[in-house]
């Protein structure tokens, strides 16, 4: 479902252009299923789709305030999507007269008496008007006079004619006047739906032995009741189908559906059953209340299982759940004893379908049944996997972990709860890691493939648990990764080993850079070897989120976008959105244009809402807030964050410093340091966090004589840390270190060294293409010159900083400079 939405979105974006706009019209939206309505809303709220006009029609008398269409229309209005409502009423009396005048080829004045009667009888309903005219014509009340060579009628006789208020009754009467064979053919077609292919019709209309049924259908086409497009017969209007179906006595309908269903199955070759499966099973399900023989009920349950599995493979999860539930309902109370395998398959597949539908309560209910009835542990694995993912989706991470660890213990992998000491976890992981990182590429790719079924299953469960612990419970994340690495080293490689290697690379990313890079390399080549495309998004997310320690942060943008795209295409939506979070935050920290970034943030945050990715949306929000404040004037928005989480405080601290509110920046920095105690692993963004912390300490040291050396000492501790970062990779850290050293020398009083460091920081930031930090360095150098009485040099560097902020897109900061700095 998610893959289809993404691919369809990309398709519509590609084909809709200003020179080739698209108009999409859909009729009868009152019957649209929930997923189709979601897709329409998804397209209409996509900020990148600007050349599409959507027109939809529906019958407002068939929907209410809780109808899915009403809900989705209100959702579009809440998102300020422009909607024009056009109320289509019946045609006017004048229009009816124009219609009759055209049909009879008579002047308007002569047809007025007839049109008044027709309008009075039909209320201007177009379908009703045309059918009423056909009706009075067939009854001889409207006829062509050869003597007068004109149409004749008696208005009083027509007005006296009794007519139902319902169009359906009129159509039923018309169908009843058709030849018996034609009536029967139309009734059979109405059982199948609004349309049906000729190849399927052949299988149940006397099993293809009598071609007169198709002659009857052709007769109905001539009467305007049916249409034919290619090999497909369809009703000209849904009211005609309803009218035809209403002519079948209620007590005969179920038997007719059963007869049609079995006829389709019996008249279809085995290798073509898949093509007619949905139609046949739908027919049998409509008559299932009449099936009492146990063997027949079991057979239908098996057909529903096949239909449910096929619907799952097509990502139509609502339909899948409907088939599987129908199959479960066909079984008697003792089905677990008599038909164990069938019962297990139906319930397990149903739990998976309902997880995909977001019906978490139903997943829990079915999982409890399977866990109670299953004969052996292996039979519970599918529902346990669905249950773990369901609990994780509801943010019940500890419950998910407990169930996962219980499953793993029965697979022979013991996971300790409560957690062992961190040093023990780290020691185990390093031991397994070193066994692998010491290999050459040839030795690694030559490792045996895992063949122990229990260990393969354990790796799958560990992989599920990596997602629910990655964001929320990283202490458990480290334990899970340690186990995955141990199993890979001991039992061999499998697809899940790709995820294990990438996870371990991520955990090693700030401890052992060389080991981290080697693990990342192995994860990439193993993903390619095993064609583990389902884990590619996770691998890209974990590896390229930390790539900036050794390489320029900009080089991570393209792979992260690829990881996002692969995740959307393979259905790994959670990791697709985490890739996008890293892409957006790296875009910010690499100094890309803020106006472009703001547009991307709006697009992808909306997508996170559409795909119910609350965690990703939550951690991206501070990036959006920071960008918004830098673009807008500070008089229009507060620098304080909306909430005091780690990421909110980090970005708010940076923005407060850029706007020179050092007192607020220090306050937020101290709050963030407190929050770090609650976060087992916080992100440094390749030294950017330490860079701004050091700048804040030095700015406060300059303005606080009493605490000057306290903050100076803290800043120099950070400078030592930046020096170690530069040793790892200088692309993202060297200019940061130089500016911190310049500020430190300025506080300590060595003006000459400070001036040289400032100039080096500016030149290096320009060389590395960090425009925002080049601007900050120019502003700090201007402050330096102003403090030392060189107003001309200060004016020059303030002007350069202002120009750079404008290029970055930080118009709010540039405006703030104009208001507060004399240059």
JSON list of N, CA, C and O in Angstrom, two decimals, residues 63-95:
[
{"chain": "A", "resi": 63, "resn": "UNK", "atom": "N", "xyz": [-24.46, 9.84, 1.66]},
{"chain": "A", "resi": 63, "resn": "UNK", "atom": "CA", "xyz": [-23.38, 9.96, 2.65]},
{"chain": "A", "resi": 63, "resn": "UNK", "atom": "C", "xyz": [-23.89, 10.75, 3.84]},
{"chain": "A", "resi": 63, "resn": "UNK", "atom": "O", "xyz": [-24.86, 11.52, 3.74]},
{"chain": "A", "resi": 64, "resn": "UNK", "atom": "N", "xyz": [-23.24, 10.56, 4.99]},
{"chain": "A", "resi": 64, "resn": "UNK", "atom": "CA", "xyz": [-23.57, 11.33, 6.18]},
{"chain": "A", "resi": 64, "resn": "UNK", "atom": "C", "xyz": [-22.29, 11.89, 6.79]},
{"chain": "A", "resi": 64, "resn": "UNK", "atom": "O", "xyz": [-21.22, 11.84, 6.17]},
{"chain": "A", "resi": 65, "resn": "UNK", "atom": "N", "xyz": [-22.39, 12.41, 8.01]},
{"chain": "A", "resi": 65, "resn": "UNK", "atom": "CA", "xyz": [-21.24, 13.08, 8.62]},
{"chain": "A", "resi": 65, "resn": "UNK", "atom": "C", "xyz": [-20.09, 12.14, 8.96]},
{"chain": "A", "resi": 65, "resn": "UNK", "atom": "O", "xyz": [-18.96, 12.58, 9.13]},
{"chain": "A", "resi": 66, "resn": "UNK", "atom": "N", "xyz": [-20.38, 10.84, 9.10]},
{"chain": "A", "resi": 66, "resn": "UNK", "atom": "CA", "xyz": [-19.31, 9.89, 9.46]},
{"chain": "A", "resi": 66, "resn": "UNK", "atom": "C", "xyz": [-18.89, 9.04, 8.26]},
{"chain": "A", "resi": 66, "resn": "UNK", "atom": "O", "xyz": [-18.07, 8.13, 8.41]},
{"chain": "A", "resi": 67, "resn": "UNK", "atom": "N", "xyz": [-19.45, 9.31, 7.09]},
{"chain": "A", "resi": 67, "resn": "UNK", "atom": "CA", "xyz": [-19.06, 8.57, 5.88]},
{"chain": "A", "resi": 67, "resn": "UNK", "atom": "C", "xyz": [-17.59, 8.86, 5.57]},
{"chain": "A", "resi": 67, "resn": "UNK", "atom": "O", "xyz": [-17.12, 10.01, 5.74]},
{"chain": "A", "resi": 68, "resn": "UNK", "atom": "N", "xyz": [-16.81, 7.87, 5.13]},
{"chain": "A", "resi": 68, "resn": "UNK", "atom": "CA", "xyz": [-15.39, 8.09, 4.82]},
{"chain": "A", "resi": 68, "resn": "UNK", "atom": "C", "xyz": [-15.14, 9.27, 3.88]},
{"chain": "A", "resi": 68, "resn": "UNK", "atom": "O", "xyz": [-14.16, 10.00, 4.05]},
{"chain": "A", "resi": 69, "resn": "UNK", "atom": "N", "xyz": [-16.03, 9.46, 2.90]},
{"chain": "A", "resi": 69, "resn": "UNK", "atom": "CA", "xyz": [-15.83, 10.58, 1.96]},
{"chain": "A", "resi": 69, "resn": "UNK", "atom": "C", "xyz": [-15.95, 11.91, 2.69]},
{"chain": "A", "resi": 69, "resn": "UNK", "atom": "O", "xyz": [-15.14, 12.82, 2.47]},
{"chain": "A", "resi": 70, "resn": "UNK", "atom": "N", "xyz": [-16.92, 12.03, 3.58]},
{"chain": "A", "resi": 70, "resn": "UNK", "atom": "CA", "xyz": [-17.08, 13.27, 4.36]},
{"chain": "A", "resi": 70, "resn": "UNK", "atom": "C", "xyz": [-15.86, 13.52, 5.22]},
{"chain": "A", "resi": 70, "resn": "UNK", "atom": "O", "xyz": [-15.35, 14.65, 5.31]},
{"chain": "A", "resi": 71, "resn": "UNK", "atom": "N", "xyz": [-15.37, 12.47, 5.86]},
{"chain": "A", "resi": 71, "resn": "UNK", "atom": "CA", "xyz": [-14.19, 12.59, 6.73]},
{"chain": "A", "resi": 71, "resn": "UNK", "atom": "C", "xyz": [-12.98, 13.09, 5.93]},
{"chain": "A", "resi": 71, "resn": "UNK", "atom": "O", "xyz": [-12.26, 14.00, 6.37]},
{"chain": "A", "resi": 72, "resn": "UNK", "atom": "N", "xyz": [-12.77, 12.52, 4.74]},
{"chain": "A", "resi": 72, "resn": "UNK", "atom": "CA", "xyz": [-11.61, 12.92, 3.94]},
{"chain": "A", "resi": 72, "resn": "UNK", "atom": "C", "xyz": [-11.78, 14.32, 3.35]},
{"chain": "A", "resi": 72, "resn": "UNK", "atom": "O", "xyz": [-10.80, 15.06, 3.22]},
{"chain": "A", "resi": 73, "resn": "UNK", "atom": "N", "xyz": [-13.00, 14.70, 3.00]},
{"chain": "A", "resi": 73, "resn": "UNK", "atom": "CA", "xyz": [-13.23, 16.06, 2.51]},
{"chain": "A", "resi": 73, "resn": "UNK", "atom": "C", "xyz": [-12.94, 17.08, 3.61]},
{"chain": "A", "resi": 73, "resn": "UNK", "atom": "O", "xyz": [-12.32, 18.12, 3.37]},
{"chain": "A", "resi": 74, "resn": "UNK", "atom": "N", "xyz": [-13.36, 16.77, 4.83]},
{"chain": "A", "resi": 74, "resn": "UNK", "atom": "CA", "xyz": [-13.08, 17.67, 5.96]},
{"chain": "A", "resi": 74, "resn": "UNK", "atom": "C", "xyz": [-11.58, 17.75, 6.24]},
{"chain": "A", "resi": 74, "resn": "UNK", "atom": "O", "xyz": [-11.05, 18.81, 6.59]},
{"chain": "A", "resi": 75, "resn": "UNK", "atom": "N", "xyz": [-10.89, 16.62, 6.05]},
{"chain": "A", "resi": 75, "resn": "UNK", "atom": "CA", "xyz": [-9.45, 16.61, 6.25]},
{"chain": "A", "resi": 75, "resn": "UNK", "atom": "C", "xyz": [-8.76, 17.52, 5.23]},
{"chain": "A", "resi": 75, "resn": "UNK", "atom": "O", "xyz": [-7.85, 18.28, 5.58]},
{"chain": "A", "resi": 76, "resn": "UNK", "atom": "N", "xyz": [-9.21, 17.47, 3.97]},
{"chain": "A", "resi": 76, "resn": "UNK", "atom": "CA", "xyz": [-8.62, 18.33, 2.94]},
{"chain": "A", "resi": 76, "resn": "UNK", "atom": "C", "xyz": [-8.88, 19.81, 3.27]},
{"chain": "A", "resi": 76, "resn": "UNK", "atom": "O", "xyz": [-8.00, 20.65, 3.09]},
{"chain": "A", "resi": 77, "resn": "UNK", "atom": "N", "xyz": [-10.09, 20.11, 3.74]},
{"chain": "A", "resi": 77, "resn": "UNK", "atom": "CA", "xyz": [-10.41, 21.50, 4.10]},
{"chain": "A", "resi": 77, "resn": "UNK", "atom": "C", "xyz": [-9.54, 21.98, 5.26]},
{"chain": "A", "resi": 77, "resn": "UNK", "atom": "O", "xyz": [-9.08, 23.13, 5.27]},
{"chain": "A", "resi": 78, "resn": "UNK", "atom": "N", "xyz": [-9.27, 21.09, 6.23]},
{"chain": "A", "resi": 78, "resn": "UNK", "atom": "CA", "xyz": [-8.45, 21.47, 7.37]},
{"chain": "A", "resi": 78, "resn": "UNK", "atom": "C", "xyz": [-7.01, 21.76, 6.97]},
{"chain": "A", "resi": 78, "resn": "UNK", "atom": "O", "xyz": [-6.30, 22.49, 7.66]},
{"chain": "A", "resi": 79, "resn": "UNK", "atom": "N", "xyz": [-6.58, 21.18, 5.83]},
{"chain": "A", "resi": 79, "resn": "UNK", "atom": "CA", "xyz": [-5.22, 21.41, 5.32]},
{"chain": "A", "resi": 79, "resn": "UNK", "atom": "C", "xyz": [-5.20, 22.52, 4.28]},
{"chain": "A", "resi": 79, "resn": "UNK", "atom": "O", "xyz": [-4.23, 22.70, 3.56]},
{"chain": "A", "resi": 80, "resn": "UNK", "atom": "N", "xyz": [-6.31, 23.26, 4.22]},
{"chain": "A", "resi": 80, "resn": "UNK", "atom": "CA", "xyz": [-6.44, 24.45, 3.35]},
{"chain": "A", "resi": 80, "resn": "UNK", "atom": "C", "xyz": [-6.26, 24.11, 1.87]},
{"chain": "A", "resi": 80, "resn": "UNK", "atom": "O", "xyz": [-5.70, 24.89, 1.10]},
{"chain": "A", "resi": 81, "resn": "UNK", "atom": "N", "xyz": [-6.74, 22.93, 1.48]},
{"chain": "A", "resi": 81, "resn": "UNK", "atom": "CA", "xyz": [-6.79, 22.59, 0.06]},
{"chain": "A", "resi": 81, "resn": "UNK", "atom": "C", "xyz": [-8.03, 23.27, -0.54]},
{"chain": "A", "resi": 81, "resn": "UNK", "atom": "O", "xyz": [-9.12, 23.17, 0.02]},
{"chain": "A", "resi": 82, "resn": "UNK", "atom": "N", "xyz": [-7.82, 23.96, -1.63]},
{"chain": "A", "resi": 82, "resn": "UNK", "atom": "CA", "xyz": [-8.93, 24.71, -2.24]},
{"chain": "A", "resi": 82, "resn": "UNK", "atom": "C", "xyz": [-9.95, 23.73, -2.85]},
{"chain": "A", "resi": 82, "resn": "UNK", "atom": "O", "xyz": [-9.60, 22.94, -3.72]},
{"chain": "A", "resi": 83, "resn": "UNK", "atom": "N", "xyz": [-11.18, 23.79, -2.37]},
{"chain": "A", "resi": 83, "resn": "UNK", "atom": "CA", "xyz": [-12.25, 22.92, -2.86]},
{"chain": "A", "resi": 83, "resn": "UNK", "atom": "C", "xyz": [-13.42, 23.77, -3.29]},
{"chain": "A", "resi": 83, "resn": "UNK", "atom": "O", "xyz": [-13.92, 24.61, -2.52]},
{"chain": "A", "resi": 84, "resn": "UNK", "atom": "N", "xyz": [-13.88, 23.58, -4.51]},
{"chain": "A", "resi": 84, "resn": "UNK", "atom": "CA", "xyz": [-15.08, 24.25, -5.01]},
{"chain": "A", "resi": 84, "resn": "UNK", "atom": "C", "xyz": [-16.21, 23.24, -5.07]},
{"chain": "A", "resi": 84, "resn": "UNK", "atom": "O", "xyz": [-16.10, 22.21, -5.74]},
{"chain": "A", "resi": 85, "resn": "UNK", "atom": "N", "xyz": [-17.29, 23.49, -4.34]},
{"chain": "A", "resi": 85, "resn": "UNK", "atom": "CA", "xyz": [-18.45, 22.60, -4.34]},
{"chain": "A", "resi": 85, "resn": "UNK", "atom": "C", "xyz": [-19.46, 23.04, -5.39]},
{"chain": "A", "resi": 85, "resn": "UNK", "atom": "O", "xyz": [-19.86, 24.21, -5.42]},
{"chain": "A", "resi": 86, "resn": "UNK", "atom": "N", "xyz": [-19.86, 22.13, -6.25]},
{"chain": "A", "resi": 86, "resn": "UNK", "atom": "CA", "xyz": [-20.85, 22.41, -7.28]},
{"chain": "A", "resi": 86, "resn": "UNK", "atom": "C", "xyz": [-22.02, 21.45, -7.06]},
{"chain": "A", "resi": 86, "resn": "UNK", "atom": "O", "xyz": [-21.87, 20.24, -7.18]},
{"chain": "A", "resi": 87, "resn": "UNK", "atom": "N", "xyz": [-23.16, 22.01, -6.70]},
{"chain": "A", "resi": 87, "resn": "UNK", "atom": "CA", "xyz": [-24.33, 21.19, -6.42]},
{"chain": "A", "resi": 87, "resn": "UNK", "atom": "C", "xyz": [-25.09, 20.91, -7.72]},
{"chain": "A", "resi": 87, "resn": "UNK", "atom": "O", "xyz": [-25.63, 21.82, -8.35]},
{"chain": "A", "resi": 88, "resn": "UNK", "atom": "N", "xyz": [-25.09, 19.66, -8.15]},
{"chain": "A", "resi": 88, "resn": "UNK", "atom": "CA", "xyz": [-25.76, 19.28, -9.40]},
{"chain": "A", "resi": 88, "resn": "UNK", "atom": "C", "xyz": [-27.19, 18.86, -9.08]},
{"chain": "A", "resi": 88, "resn": "UNK", "atom": "O", "xyz": [-27.42, 17.84, -8.43]},
{"chain": "A", "resi": 89, "resn": "UNK", "atom": "N", "xyz": [-28.14, 19.65, -9.52]},
{"chain": "A", "resi": 89, "resn": "UNK", "atom": "CA", "xyz": [-29.55, 19.33, -9.29]},
{"chain": "A", "resi": 89, "resn": "UNK", "atom": "C", "xyz": [-30.15, 18.76, -10.57]},
{"chain": "A", "resi": 89, "resn": "UNK", "atom": "O", "xyz": [-29.46, 18.60, -11.59]},
{"chain": "A", "resi": 90, "resn": "UNK", "atom": "N", "xyz": [-31.45, 18.44, -10.53]},
{"chain": "A", "resi": 90, "resn": "UNK", "atom": "CA", "xyz": [-32.14, 18.00, -11.75]},
{"chain": "A", "resi": 90, "resn": "UNK", "atom": "C", "xyz": [-32.21, 19.14, -12.76]},
{"chain": "A", "resi": 90, "resn": "UNK", "atom": "O", "xyz": [-32.08, 20.32, -12.42]},
{"chain": "A", "resi": 91, "resn": "UNK", "atom": "N", "xyz": [-32.43, 18.77, -14.02]},
{"chain": "A", "resi": 91, "resn": "UNK", "atom": "CA", "xyz": [-32.51, 19.81, -15.05]},
{"chain": "A", "resi": 91, "resn": "UNK", "atom": "C", "xyz": [-33.84, 20.57, -14.90]},
{"chain": "A", "resi": 91, "resn": "UNK", "atom": "O", "xyz": [-34.82, 20.07, -14.35]},
{"chain": "A", "resi": 92, "resn": "UNK", "atom": "N", "xyz": [-33.87, 21.79, -15.40]},
{"chain": "A", "resi": 92, "resn": "UNK", "atom": "CA", "xyz": [-35.04, 22.65, -15.23]},
{"chain": "A", "resi": 92, "resn": "UNK", "atom": "C", "xyz": [-36.16, 22.25, -16.20]},
{"chain": "A", "resi": 92, "resn": "UNK", "atom": "O", "xyz": [-35.95, 21.47, -17.13]},
{"chain": "A", "resi": 93, "resn": "UNK", "atom": "N", "xyz": [-37.34, 22.81, -15.97]},
{"chain": "A", "resi": 93, "resn": "UNK", "atom": "CA", "xyz": [-38.48, 22.55, -16.86]},
{"chain": "A", "resi": 93, "resn": "UNK", "atom": "C", "xyz": [-38.14, 23.02, -18.28]},
{"chain": "A", "resi": 93, "resn": "UNK", "atom": "O", "xyz": [-38.49, 22.35, -19.26]},
{"chain": "A", "resi": 94, "resn": "UNK", "atom": "N", "xyz": [-37.42, 24.12, -18.38]},
{"chain": "A", "resi": 94, "resn": "UNK", "atom": "CA", "xyz": [-37.04, 24.64, -19.71]},
{"chain": "A", "resi": 94, "resn": "UNK", "atom": "C", "xyz": [-36.09, 23.66, -20.40]},
{"chain": "A", "resi": 94, "resn": "UNK", "atom": "O", "xyz": [-36.21, 23.41, -21.60]},
{"chain": "A", "resi": 95, "resn": "UNK", "atom": "N", "xyz": [-35.17, 23.10, -19.62]},
{"chain": "A", "resi": 95, "resn": "UNK", "atom": "CA", "xyz": [-34.22, 22.13, -20.20]},
{"chain": "A", "resi": 95, "resn": "UNK", "atom": "C", "xyz": [-34.94, 20.85, -20.64]},
{"chain": "A", "resi": 95, "resn": "UNK", "atom": "O", "xyz": [-34.59, 20.25, -21.66]}
]
